[in-house]
Tab-separated table of C-alpha atoms and ligand atoms in Angstrom:
chain	number	residue	atom	x	y	z
A	1	MET	CA	-11.983	-21.350	40.449
A	2	PRO	CA	-12.818	-18.904	43.346
A	3	LYS	CA	-15.282	-16.290	42.708
A	4	ASN	CA	-14.399	-12.487	42.478
A	5	SER	CA	-16.205	-10.383	44.863
A	6	GLN	CA	-15.356	-7.449	42.516
A	7	VAL	CA	-13.810	-7.147	39.044
A	8	ASN	CA	-11.100	-4.234	38.700
A	9	ILE	CA	-10.620	-2.914	35.235
A	10	GLY	CA	-7.265	-1.151	33.951
A	11	LEU	CA	-8.171	0.917	30.862
A	12	LEU	CA	-5.309	1.789	28.369
A	13	GLY	CA	-6.116	4.858	26.508
A	14	LEU	CA	-8.830	7.720	27.012
A	15	GLY	CA	-9.481	8.734	23.664
A	16	VAL	CA	-12.433	8.538	21.642
A	17	VAL	CA	-13.160	5.069	22.354
A	18	GLY	CA	-11.657	5.078	25.921
A	19	THR	CA	-13.810	8.042	26.893
A	20	ALA	CA	-16.959	6.177	25.949
A	21	VAL	CA	-16.088	3.095	27.817
A	22	ALA	CA	-14.750	5.082	31.034
A	23	GLN	CA	-18.353	7.052	30.850
A	24	VAL	CA	-20.049	3.825	31.115
A	25	LEU	CA	-17.599	2.164	33.711
A	26	LEU	CA	-17.707	5.304	35.923
A	27	ASP	CA	-21.543	5.548	35.815
A	28	PRO	CA	-22.667	5.542	39.394
A	29	SER	CA	-25.992	3.549	38.779
A	30	GLY	CA	-23.778	0.451	38.683
A	31	PHE	CA	-26.018	-1.049	35.963
A	32	LEU	CA	-22.958	-3.144	34.721
A	33	SER	CA	-22.269	-4.577	38.079
A	34	GLU	CA	-25.953	-5.708	38.146
A	35	ARG	CA	-25.698	-7.609	34.917
A	36	THR	CA	-22.562	-9.424	36.357
A	37	GLY	CA	-23.513	-10.182	39.720
A	38	SER	CA	-20.444	-8.240	41.101
A	39	PRO	CA	-19.156	-4.827	41.387
A	40	ILE	CA	-17.113	-3.502	38.442
A	41	PHE	CA	-14.600	-0.786	38.987
A	42	LEU	CA	-12.540	1.203	36.804
A	43	ARG	CA	-9.338	1.317	38.781
A	44	ARG	CA	-6.579	2.642	36.616
A	45	ILE	CA	-6.169	4.620	33.286
A	46	LEU	CA	-3.302	4.804	31.156
A	47	VAL	CA	-2.760	8.072	28.871
A	48	ARG	CA	0.150	9.544	27.030
A	49	ASP	CA	-0.504	12.899	28.824
A	50	ILE	CA	-2.185	13.178	32.372
A	51	THR	CA	-2.228	16.938	32.141
A	52	LYS	CA	-4.310	16.957	28.991
A	53	PRO	CA	-7.830	18.578	29.322
A	54	ARG	CA	-10.289	15.504	28.930
A	55	SER	CA	-13.915	15.952	27.570
A	56	LEU	CA	-15.162	13.458	30.796
A	57	GLU	CA	-14.512	14.315	34.331
A	58	ILE	CA	-12.110	11.673	35.727
A	59	PRO	CA	-10.741	11.481	39.069
A	60	SER	CA	-7.295	12.594	38.894
A	61	GLU	CA	-6.041	9.422	40.759
A	62	LEU	CA	-7.209	7.223	38.063
A	63	LEU	CA	-4.903	8.915	35.562
A	64	THR	CA	-1.410	7.408	34.880
A	65	ALA	CA	1.214	7.596	32.117
A	66	ASP	CA	3.004	4.373	33.552
A	67	PRO	CA	1.828	1.069	32.002
A	68	ASP	CA	3.065	-0.928	34.963
A	69	ALA	CA	0.776	0.916	37.328
A	70	ILE	CA	-1.965	-1.247	35.427
A	71	LEU	CA	0.124	-4.300	34.199
A	72	ALA	CA	1.934	-4.992	37.500
A	73	ASP	CA	-1.006	-4.268	39.805
A	74	PRO	CA	-2.323	-7.717	41.081
A	75	GLU	CA	-5.640	-6.306	41.758
A	76	ILE	CA	-6.216	-5.516	38.239
A	77	ASP	CA	-8.222	-8.459	36.578
A	78	VAL	CA	-9.174	-7.078	33.112
A	79	VAL	CA	-7.009	-4.804	30.893
A	80	VAL	CA	-9.328	-2.987	28.248
A	81	GLU	CA	-6.618	-1.669	25.378
A	82	VAL	CA	-7.873	1.076	23.247
A	83	MET	CA	-4.863	2.850	22.532
A	84	GLY	CA	-4.701	2.049	19.056
A	85	GLY	CA	-1.609	0.885	16.859
A	86	GLU	CA	0.771	-1.945	17.008
A	87	HIS	CA	3.240	-0.534	19.477
A	88	PRO	CA	3.379	-0.385	22.221
A	89	ALA	CA	-0.156	-1.994	22.397
A	90	PHE	CA	1.549	-5.228	21.596
A	91	GLU	CA	3.960	-5.066	24.462
A	92	ASN	CA	1.332	-4.075	26.659
A	93	ILE	CA	-1.107	-6.658	26.040
A	94	GLU	CA	1.519	-9.350	26.047
A	95	ALA	CA	2.567	-8.213	29.626
A	96	ALA	CA	-0.950	-8.294	30.584
A	97	LEU	CA	-1.747	-11.936	29.335
A	98	ARG	CA	1.660	-13.061	31.100
A	99	ALA	CA	0.694	-11.704	34.305
A	100	GLY	CA	-2.779	-13.809	34.100
A	101	LYS	CA	-5.244	-10.672	33.253
A	102	HIS	CA	-7.987	-11.152	30.781
A	103	VAL	CA	-7.634	-8.301	27.883
A	104	VAL	CA	-10.310	-6.737	25.802
A	105	THR	CA	-8.904	-4.902	22.809
A	106	ALA	CA	-10.454	-2.609	19.899
A	107	ASN	CA	-7.461	-2.816	17.843
A	108	LYS	CA	-7.737	-4.223	14.591
A	109	GLU	CA	-4.236	-3.605	13.297
A	110	LEU	CA	-2.763	-5.347	16.337
A	111	MET	CA	-5.367	-8.180	15.881
A	112	ALA	CA	-4.825	-8.516	12.329
A	113	LYS	CA	-0.931	-8.463	12.468
A	114	ARG	CA	-0.341	-10.160	15.857
A	115	GLY	CA	-3.699	-11.615	16.770
A	116	PRO	CA	-2.612	-15.663	16.535
A	117	GLU	CA	0.276	-15.293	18.638
A	118	LEU	CA	-1.434	-13.139	21.174
A	119	LEU	CA	-4.630	-15.566	21.402
A	120	SER	CA	-2.253	-18.339	21.813
A	121	LEU	CA	-0.398	-16.691	24.637
A	122	ALA	CA	-4.052	-16.164	26.140
A	123	VAL	CA	-4.577	-19.769	26.197
A	124	ASP	CA	-1.375	-20.569	27.674
A	125	SER	CA	-1.849	-18.044	30.234
A	126	GLY	CA	-5.452	-19.507	31.067
A	127	VAL	CA	-7.204	-16.096	30.255
A	128	GLN	CA	-9.059	-14.691	27.392
A	129	LEU	CA	-8.448	-12.291	24.759
A	130	LEU	CA	-11.775	-10.512	23.384
A	131	PHE	CA	-11.827	-8.301	20.368
A	132	GLU	CA	-15.146	-7.464	19.268
A	133	ALA	CA	-14.945	-3.768	18.733
A	134	SER	CA	-12.059	-4.541	16.340
A	135	VAL	CA	-14.247	-5.055	13.425
A	136	GLY	CA	-17.667	-3.368	12.582
A	137	GLY	CA	-17.675	-1.140	15.738
A	138	GLY	CA	-20.944	-1.842	17.443
A	139	ILE	CA	-22.338	-4.522	15.341
A	140	PRO	CA	-21.954	-7.955	16.672
A	141	ILE	CA	-19.831	-10.050	14.361
A	142	VAL	CA	-16.584	-11.630	16.345
A	143	GLY	CA	-18.661	-13.030	18.880
A	144	PRO	CA	-21.273	-14.610	16.303
A	145	LEU	CA	-18.490	-16.004	14.277
A	146	ARG	CA	-17.030	-17.476	17.465
A	147	LYS	CA	-19.938	-18.677	19.157
A	148	ASP	CA	-23.301	-18.566	17.407
A	149	LEU	CA	-22.094	-19.596	13.844
A	150	GLN	CA	-19.504	-22.179	15.110
A	151	ALA	CA	-21.461	-24.846	14.079
A	152	ASN	CA	-21.225	-23.896	10.559
A	153	GLU	CA	-18.545	-24.460	7.650
A	154	ILE	CA	-18.416	-20.835	6.704
A	155	GLU	CA	-18.220	-20.489	2.772
A	156	VAL	CA	-18.101	-16.510	2.166
A	157	VAL	CA	-17.505	-13.421	3.966
A	158	TYR	CA	-18.738	-10.136	2.179
A	159	GLY	CA	-17.964	-7.045	4.234
A	160	ILE	CA	-18.673	-3.272	3.773
A	161	ILE	CA	-16.069	-2.763	6.801
A	162	ASN	CA	-15.027	0.769	6.439
A	163	GLY	CA	-17.439	3.674	7.001
A	164	THR	CA	-15.228	6.455	5.829
A	165	THR	CA	-15.121	4.660	2.059
A	166	ASN	CA	-18.706	3.724	2.095
A	167	TYR	CA	-19.762	7.438	2.656
A	168	ILE	CA	-17.616	8.624	0.189
A	169	LEU	CA	-18.985	5.974	-2.474
A	170	THR	CA	-22.350	6.694	-1.474
A	171	ARG	CA	-21.987	10.462	-2.259
A	172	MET	CA	-20.418	9.759	-5.560
A	173	GLY	CA	-23.004	7.253	-6.485
A	174	GLN	CA	-26.110	9.183	-5.309
A	175	GLU	CA	-25.168	12.885	-5.794
A	176	GLY	CA	-22.686	12.152	-8.644
A	177	ALA	CA	-19.974	13.950	-6.402
A	178	ASP	CA	-16.110	13.910	-7.306
A	179	PHE	CA	-13.952	11.512	-5.208
A	180	GLN	CA	-12.011	14.861	-3.913
A	181	ASP	CA	-15.285	16.632	-2.885
A	182	ALA	CA	-16.551	13.539	-1.054
A	183	LEU	CA	-13.502	12.876	0.771
A	184	ALA	CA	-13.347	16.700	1.795
A	185	GLU	CA	-17.006	16.227	3.073
A	186	ALA	CA	-16.091	13.188	5.013
A	187	GLN	CA	-13.196	14.950	6.645
A	188	ALA	CA	-15.313	17.986	7.323
A	189	LYS	CA	-18.028	15.612	9.117
A	190	GLY	CA	-15.324	14.072	10.931
A	191	TYR	CA	-15.703	10.474	9.485
A	192	ALA	CA	-12.114	10.474	7.639
A	193	GLU	CA	-8.966	11.499	9.442
A	194	PRO	CA	-6.855	14.543	8.410
A	195	ASP	CA	-4.773	11.730	6.828
A	196	PRO	CA	-7.173	9.305	5.074
A	197	THR	CA	-4.818	7.002	3.647
A	198	ALA	CA	-5.806	3.801	5.688
A	199	ASP	CA	-9.332	4.276	4.740
A	200	ILE	CA	-9.295	5.155	1.192
A	201	GLU	CA	-6.380	2.729	0.634
A	202	GLY	CA	-8.218	-0.059	1.780
A	203	ILE	CA	-5.890	-0.735	4.676
A	204	ASP	CA	-8.415	-0.349	7.467
A	205	ALA	CA	-10.727	-2.950	5.866
A	206	ALA	CA	-8.131	-5.230	4.822
A	207	PHE	CA	-6.971	-5.547	8.709
A	208	LYS	CA	-10.560	-6.165	9.373
A	209	LEU	CA	-11.033	-8.981	6.683
A	210	ALA	CA	-8.050	-10.554	8.036
A	211	ILE	CA	-9.662	-10.893	11.274
A	212	LEU	CA	-12.795	-11.869	9.816
A	213	ALA	CA	-11.383	-14.616	7.547
A	214	SER	CA	-9.189	-16.169	10.241
A	215	LEU	CA	-12.056	-16.434	12.448
A	216	ALA	CA	-14.658	-17.789	9.761
A	217	PHE	CA	-12.352	-20.475	8.384
A	218	HIS	CA	-10.240	-21.372	11.537
A	219	THR	CA	-6.858	-20.297	9.522
A	220	ARG	CA	-4.297	-17.594	9.495
A	221	VAL	CA	-5.069	-14.979	7.036
A	222	ARG	CA	-2.358	-12.297	7.407
A	223	ALA	CA	-3.018	-8.514	6.925
A	224	THR	CA	-0.722	-8.878	4.150
A	225	ASP	CA	-2.283	-11.922	2.746
A	226	VAL	CA	-5.328	-9.788	1.602
A	227	TYR	CA	-5.104	-8.192	-1.664
A	228	ARG	CA	-6.070	-4.731	-1.512
A	229	GLU	CA	-7.058	-1.843	-3.899
A	230	GLY	CA	-8.497	1.652	-2.598
A	231	VAL	CA	-11.219	3.771	-4.083
A	232	SER	CA	-9.421	6.920	-5.508
A	233	LYS	CA	-9.216	5.722	-9.216
A	234	LEU	CA	-13.294	5.476	-9.235
A	235	LYS	CA	-15.046	8.495	-10.904
A	236	ALA	CA	-18.415	9.696	-10.562
A	237	ARG	CA	-19.202	8.311	-14.092
A	238	ASP	CA	-18.171	4.925	-13.220
A	239	PHE	CA	-21.265	4.974	-10.676
A	240	ARG	CA	-23.468	6.154	-13.545
A	241	TYR	CA	-22.337	3.441	-15.745
A	242	ALA	CA	-22.712	0.456	-13.241
A	243	GLU	CA	-26.346	1.774	-12.097
A	244	GLU	CA	-27.053	1.530	-16.178
A	245	LEU	CA	-25.769	-1.968	-16.031
A	246	GLY	CA	-27.716	-2.844	-12.738
A	247	TYR	CA	-24.958	-2.632	-10.459
A	248	ALA	CA	-23.976	-0.505	-7.475
A	249	ILE	CA	-19.998	0.001	-6.340
A	250	LYS	CA	-18.932	-0.612	-2.987
A	251	LEU	CA	-15.405	-1.099	-1.490
A	252	LEU	CA	-16.144	-4.742	-0.667
A	253	ALA	CA	-14.016	-7.129	1.302
A	254	ILE	CA	-14.279	-10.468	0.264
A	255	ALA	CA	-13.104	-14.041	2.005
A	256	LYS	CA	-14.017	-17.222	0.323
A	257	LYS	CA	-13.174	-20.914	1.122
A	258	GLY	CA	-12.695	-23.053	-1.819
A	259	LEU	CA	-11.236	-26.452	-2.168
A	260	ASP	CA	-7.617	-25.260	-2.809
A	261	GLY	CA	-7.458	-22.480	-0.271
A	262	VAL	CA	-9.069	-19.220	1.045
A	263	GLU	CA	-9.658	-15.778	-1.238
A	264	ALA	CA	-9.062	-12.546	0.849
A	265	ARG	CA	-9.516	-9.440	-1.222
A	266	VAL	CA	-10.632	-6.031	-0.512
A	267	HIS	CA	-11.330	-3.489	-3.509
A	268	PRO	CA	-14.039	-1.571	-5.253
A	269	THR	CA	-16.583	-3.955	-6.355
A	270	LEU	CA	-19.726	-3.990	-8.699
A	271	ILE	CA	-22.452	-5.606	-6.860
A	272	PRO	CA	-26.079	-6.220	-8.189
A	273	LYS	CA	-28.067	-3.252	-7.043
A	274	ASP	CA	-30.997	-5.335	-5.657
A	275	VAL	CA	-28.854	-7.126	-3.112
A	276	LEU	CA	-29.087	-6.115	0.474
A	277	LEU	CA	-25.370	-5.010	0.786
A	278	ALA	CA	-26.126	-2.634	-2.098
A	279	LYS	CA	-28.482	-0.743	0.154
A	280	VAL	CA	-25.894	-0.237	2.909
A	281	ASP	CA	-25.133	3.656	2.693
A	282	GLY	CA	-23.167	6.106	4.214
A	283	VAL	CA	-21.043	5.381	7.204
A	284	PHE	CA	-22.923	2.230	7.831
A	285	ASN	CA	-21.171	-1.082	7.635
A	286	ALA	CA	-22.363	-4.484	7.051
A	287	VAL	CA	-21.253	-8.238	6.847
A	288	GLU	CA	-22.729	-11.010	5.298
A	289	VAL	CA	-21.650	-14.621	6.368
A	290	THR	CA	-22.767	-17.469	4.587
A	291	GLY	CA	-22.436	-20.705	6.517
A	292	ASP	CA	-23.230	-24.169	5.159
A	293	LEU	CA	-26.401	-24.766	7.877
A	294	THR	CA	-27.464	-20.959	8.066
A	295	GLY	CA	-26.951	-19.906	4.510
A	296	PRO	CA	-26.516	-15.955	4.510
A	297	VAL	CA	-26.911	-13.942	7.589
A	298	LEU	CA	-26.430	-10.259	7.525
A	299	PHE	CA	-25.120	-8.139	10.170
A	300	TYR	CA	-25.561	-4.212	9.966
A	301	GLY	CA	-24.894	-1.361	11.749
A	302	ARG	CA	-22.841	1.657	12.794
A	303	GLY	CA	-19.083	0.454	12.212
A	304	ALA	CA	-17.289	3.244	14.540
A	305	GLY	CA	-17.758	6.004	16.708
A	306	PRO	CA	-17.433	6.269	20.484
A	307	GLN	CA	-20.640	4.710	21.666
A	308	PRO	CA	-21.031	1.994	19.206
A	309	THR	CA	-17.629	0.983	19.795
A	310	SER	CA	-17.921	1.124	23.479
A	311	SER	CA	-20.847	-1.283	23.188
A	312	ALA	CA	-18.741	-3.756	21.987
A	313	VAL	CA	-15.701	-3.291	24.258
A	314	LEU	CA	-18.184	-3.351	27.175
A	315	ALA	CA	-19.825	-6.527	26.184
A	316	ASN	CA	-16.639	-8.417	26.136
A	317	VAL	CA	-15.788	-6.773	29.657
A	318	LEU	CA	-19.281	-8.171	30.746
A	319	GLU	CA	-18.663	-11.460	29.321
A	320	ILE	CA	-15.182	-11.757	31.325
A	321	ALA	CA	-16.501	-9.982	34.548
A	322	ARG	CA	-19.538	-12.460	34.431
A	323	GLY	CA	-17.019	-15.829	34.384
A	324	LEU	CA	-14.927	-14.030	37.166
A	325	ALA	CA	-18.123	-13.359	39.238
A	326	SER	CA	-19.559	-16.716	39.292
A	327	GLY	CA	-16.014	-18.637	39.636
A	328	ASP	CA	-16.475	-20.545	36.443
A	329	GLY	CA	-13.785	-18.597	34.825
A	330	SER	CA	-13.549	-17.980	31.314
A	331	PRO	CA	-11.130	-19.990	29.680
A	332	ALA	CA	-10.267	-19.063	26.230
A	333	PRO	CA	-11.124	-21.524	23.476
A	334	PRO	CA	-8.161	-23.499	21.797
A	335	VAL	CA	-6.657	-21.641	18.658
A	336	VAL	CA	-7.278	-23.984	15.626
A	337	ASP	CA	-5.129	-23.046	12.398
A	338	ARG	CA	-6.510	-25.531	9.822
A	339	GLY	CA	-3.528	-24.314	7.357
A	340	PHE	CA	-5.625	-23.225	4.308
A	341	PRO	CA	-3.309	-21.618	1.920
A	342	VAL	CA	-4.407	-17.937	1.133
A	343	LYS	CA	-4.402	-18.120	-2.866
A	344	PRO	CA	-2.737	-15.556	-4.970
A	345	MET	CA	-5.025	-13.020	-6.850
A	346	SER	CA	-3.702	-14.277	-10.196
A	347	ASP	CA	-5.761	-17.439	-9.356
A	348	LEU	CA	-8.803	-15.405	-9.135
A	349	VAL	CA	-11.620	-16.130	-11.823
A	350	THR	CA	-14.371	-13.162	-11.915
A	351	ARG	CA	-16.534	-10.938	-13.921
A	352	TYR	CA	-14.902	-7.438	-14.918
A	353	TYR	CA	-16.276	-3.748	-15.912
A	354	LEU	CA	-13.748	-2.053	-18.096
A	355	ARG	CA	-13.976	1.385	-19.047
A	356	ILE	CA	-11.617	2.235	-21.822
A	357	THR	CA	-10.869	5.592	-23.815
A	358	ALA	CA	-10.212	4.914	-27.295
A	359	THR	CA	-10.387	6.353	-30.743
A	360	ASP	CA	-13.589	6.756	-32.545
A	361	SER	CA	-13.285	4.916	-35.682
A	362	ALA	CA	-14.292	1.934	-37.613
A	363	GLY	CA	-12.411	-1.269	-36.517
A	364	VAL	CA	-11.439	-0.135	-32.878
A	365	LEU	CA	-13.723	-2.218	-30.956
A	366	ALA	CA	-12.611	-5.246	-33.076
A	367	LYS	CA	-9.166	-4.896	-32.122
A	368	ILE	CA	-9.877	-4.591	-28.438
A	369	SER	CA	-12.049	-7.565	-28.708
A	370	HIS	CA	-9.323	-9.280	-30.187
A	371	VAL	CA	-6.616	-8.754	-27.460
A	372	LEU	CA	-9.451	-10.005	-25.119
A	373	GLY	CA	-10.273	-12.851	-27.271
A	374	ASP	CA	-6.573	-13.900	-27.363
A	375	GLU	CA	-6.628	-13.909	-23.502
A	376	ASN	CA	-9.740	-16.223	-23.359
A	377	ILE	CA	-11.499	-13.080	-22.225
A	378	SER	CA	-15.365	-13.438	-23.201
A	379	VAL	CA	-16.995	-10.026	-23.722
A	380	ALA	CA	-20.463	-10.097	-22.111
A	381	SER	CA	-21.657	-6.440	-22.996
A	382	VAL	CA	-20.279	-3.394	-24.773
A	383	ILE	CA	-21.486	0.160	-24.368
A	384	GLN	CA	-20.238	3.179	-26.092
A	385	LYS	CA	-20.663	6.106	-23.929
A	386	GLU	CA	-19.560	9.601	-24.167
A	387	THR	CA	-17.548	10.728	-27.395
A	388	ASP	CA	-15.112	13.537	-27.706
A	389	PRO	CA	-15.598	15.008	-31.196
A	390	VAL	CA	-12.739	17.526	-30.919
A	391	GLU	CA	-10.215	14.596	-29.640
A	392	GLY	CA	-11.820	12.040	-31.686
A	393	THR	CA	-12.390	9.588	-28.748
A	394	ALA	CA	-15.203	7.577	-27.350
A	395	GLU	CA	-15.634	6.290	-23.857
A	396	LEU	CA	-15.963	2.374	-24.128
A	397	VAL	CA	-17.658	0.349	-21.285
A	398	LEU	CA	-17.387	-3.337	-21.465
A	399	THR	CA	-18.141	-6.199	-19.119
A	400	THR	CA	-16.825	-9.712	-19.280
A	401	HIS	CA	-17.882	-13.144	-18.433
A	402	PRO	CA	-15.802	-14.828	-15.476
A	403	SER	CA	-12.119	-14.853	-16.909
A	404	SER	CA	-8.866	-15.133	-15.289
A	405	GLU	CA	-7.360	-12.253	-13.249
A	406	LYS	CA	-3.837	-13.449	-14.728
A	407	ALA	CA	-5.419	-13.454	-18.242
A	408	MET	CA	-6.913	-10.032	-17.576
A	409	GLN	CA	-3.911	-8.287	-16.187
A	410	LYS	CA	-2.131	-9.540	-19.300
A	411	ALA	CA	-4.600	-8.330	-21.773
A	412	LEU	CA	-4.541	-4.784	-20.098
A	413	GLU	CA	-0.880	-4.604	-20.653
A	414	GLU	CA	-1.649	-5.576	-24.446
A	415	LEU	CA	-4.586	-2.941	-24.648
A	416	GLU	CA	-2.372	-0.414	-23.390
A	417	ARG	CA	0.104	-0.839	-26.370
A	418	LEU	CA	-2.709	-0.348	-28.851
A	419	ASP	CA	-2.206	2.904	-30.826
A	420	VAL	CA	-6.257	3.085	-30.601
A	421	VAL	CA	-6.329	3.192	-26.935
A	422	TRP	CA	-5.904	6.485	-25.171
A	423	GLU	CA	-6.416	5.353	-21.625
A	424	ILE	CA	-7.681	2.436	-19.483
A	425	GLY	CA	-9.929	4.455	-17.221
A	426	ASN	CA	-10.781	1.843	-14.711
A	427	LEU	CA	-11.204	-1.968	-14.380
A	428	VAL	CA	-13.539	-2.962	-11.489
A	429	ARG	CA	-14.455	-6.711	-10.644
A	430	ILE	CA	-17.935	-7.784	-10.369
A	431	GLU	CA	-19.300	-9.868	-7.798
A	432	GLN	CA	-22.375	-11.662	-8.859
A	433	MET	CA	-23.012	-12.385	-5.159
A	434	GLY	CA	-24.565	-15.982	-4.419
A	435	ASP	CA	-22.998	-17.328	-7.749
B	1	NAP	P1	-7.522	7.664	20.020
B	1	NAP	O1	-8.751	8.552	20.031
B	1	NAP	O2	-6.241	8.179	19.305
B	1	NAP	O3	-7.064	7.530	21.619
B	1	NAP	C1	-6.029	6.823	22.216
B	1	NAP	C2	-5.761	6.961	23.521
B	1	NAP	O4	-4.562	6.135	23.733
B	1	NAP	C3	-5.187	8.390	24.050
B	1	NAP	O5	-6.225	8.444	25.206
B	1	NAP	C4	-4.007	8.433	24.307
B	1	NAP	O6	-3.395	9.061	25.257
B	1	NAP	C5	-3.663	7.014	24.519
B	1	NAP	N1	-2.392	6.584	24.010
B	1	NAP	C6	-1.945	6.158	22.659
B	1	NAP	N2	-0.545	5.788	22.626
B	1	NAP	C7	0.033	5.699	24.109
B	1	NAP	C8	1.114	5.429	24.572
B	1	NAP	N3	2.178	5.029	24.276
B	1	NAP	N4	1.113	5.570	26.178
B	1	NAP	C9	0.082	6.048	26.883
B	1	NAP	N5	-1.251	6.144	26.205
B	1	NAP	C10	-1.264	6.255	24.801
B	1	NAP	O7	-7.846	6.417	19.464
B	1	NAP	P2	-9.495	5.835	19.489
B	1	NAP	O8	-9.959	6.463	18.174
B	1	NAP	O9	-10.288	5.789	20.786
B	1	NAP	O10	-9.070	4.305	18.965
B	1	NAP	C11	-8.714	3.313	19.939
B	1	NAP	C12	-8.787	1.869	19.305
B	1	NAP	O11	-9.894	1.533	18.776
B	1	NAP	C13	-7.917	1.863	17.879
B	1	NAP	O12	-7.324	0.672	18.111
B	1	NAP	C14	-8.772	1.986	16.934
B	1	NAP	O13	-8.578	1.191	15.841
B	1	NAP	C15	-10.345	1.411	17.568
B	1	NAP	N6	-11.464	1.587	17.276
B	1	NAP	C16	-11.875	2.653	17.067
B	1	NAP	C17	-12.832	3.274	16.616
B	1	NAP	C18	-13.591	4.722	16.595
B	1	NAP	O14	-14.515	4.919	16.057
B	1	NAP	N7	-12.492	5.398	16.864
B	1	NAP	C19	-13.868	1.905	16.093
B	1	NAP	C20	-13.398	0.812	16.226
B	1	NAP	C21	-12.260	0.680	16.710
B	1	NAP	P3	-3.683	10.531	25.223
B	1	NAP	O15	-4.896	10.895	25.363
B	1	NAP	O16	-2.957	11.192	26.392
B	1	NAP	O17	-3.077	11.195	23.929
B	2	HSE	N1	-11.820	4.512	10.010
B	2	HSE	C1	-12.760	3.468	10.049
B	2	HSE	C2	-13.957	3.521	9.139
B	2	HSE	C3	-13.147	3.362	11.611
B	2	HSE	O1	-14.070	4.366	8.532
B	2	HSE	O2	-14.826	2.678	9.089
B	2	HSE	C4	-12.540	2.594	12.389
B	2	HSE	O3	-12.444	1.371	12.427
């Protein structure tokens, strides 16, 4: 393979991440070039509106609103996609790969929905498609799964991979804040988007988990395969009760490989408060990967933000540039799909935390236990919390031994029919971690 005397970059997007990437690529000290052995040039930047004021001084000739100015430029070796969304990012990356250009993307939505077909196209085109920034911002996790941990059979991946919800849950847990107040605070600090749906409903975390599970288990896990529950039903008192029981509550992304398939789910989860993941607070992210050779390995850091994310994007650019500069090329690894099925949520067996408001009178607990017993759900603990003498109700907090999700959902329907049950306040799954 001929050696490149220089490496030319085309950047798609100049927003939060693109600006941070451009700033480093335009750094006159040329320190990136030193690290690759050949000069790296930012040749063109695609934006929607070239007249928009920019926070970074950009030579005007670099800006274009025409994707072909990058995709059809034979001098451009590497396309960096930081536009976001599925379209037109998919079409642009597809065109770049077909034109024999290497691609780096930060786009979790696209990689979760269309990653396997784009990765296959990269292999067919003899180029690389790298996506470190798509999960965990500045935390190296995609690279370690692709390279450093590749000799392992990965058994479990646990992730706190959405900073916005982790900030909200930390405020609720540590300060007793209401969900709405904690969300407003996250928005005021610029962590949560004005429309926070993708974060608080677990959509962003499900995209990231689909990417991690696919890499970890060498199988196709689609975003739509991931079971997902958001955080908006949690109340400050759930955190208090969980704490009394010895747990923290996190929006946990969980992927496990068993003999009969893969589990992939994102939902609020009680985790023992003494495990490392329980101490991951605020906007920080962490991913714990358990390999058969390594045992658990923990990755922790800033999961978003312009500089951390640009670190991941630029690391991928450097990896490709080094291959081009040395003439070794950068062949994409083959795409392996072991075809494991993703198990339905109804197959799950786990422990549960259940908060119920019920009539405060003799025999009520027996009725509730009876419903659970009929579904073969064994109660591990019951605590009676606040009572309301005016309404004549009490709040009951139960935990169960490992039980089937299918049975639990059936029991919930039965409980809702009981005249003594006023409200099923919350059902949260418990992960013992390491069991
Ligand atoms: P952003 O601030 O909204 O920036 C998007 C950029 O893309 C803008 O410069 C926009 O142009 C350009 N763009 C969008 N659609 C376009 C189109 N159809 N044609 C031409 N240009 C278009 O987004 P971001 O926050 O930087 O995120 C970029 C990607 O990084 C996303 O995939 C995101 O999920 C991922 N990511 C972000 C973070 C983070 O902390 N922000 C962290 C990890 C991963 P204009 O400037 O002209 O509007
Ligand atoms: N919205 C995401 C978060 C950051 O809150 O973690 C981008 O992945």
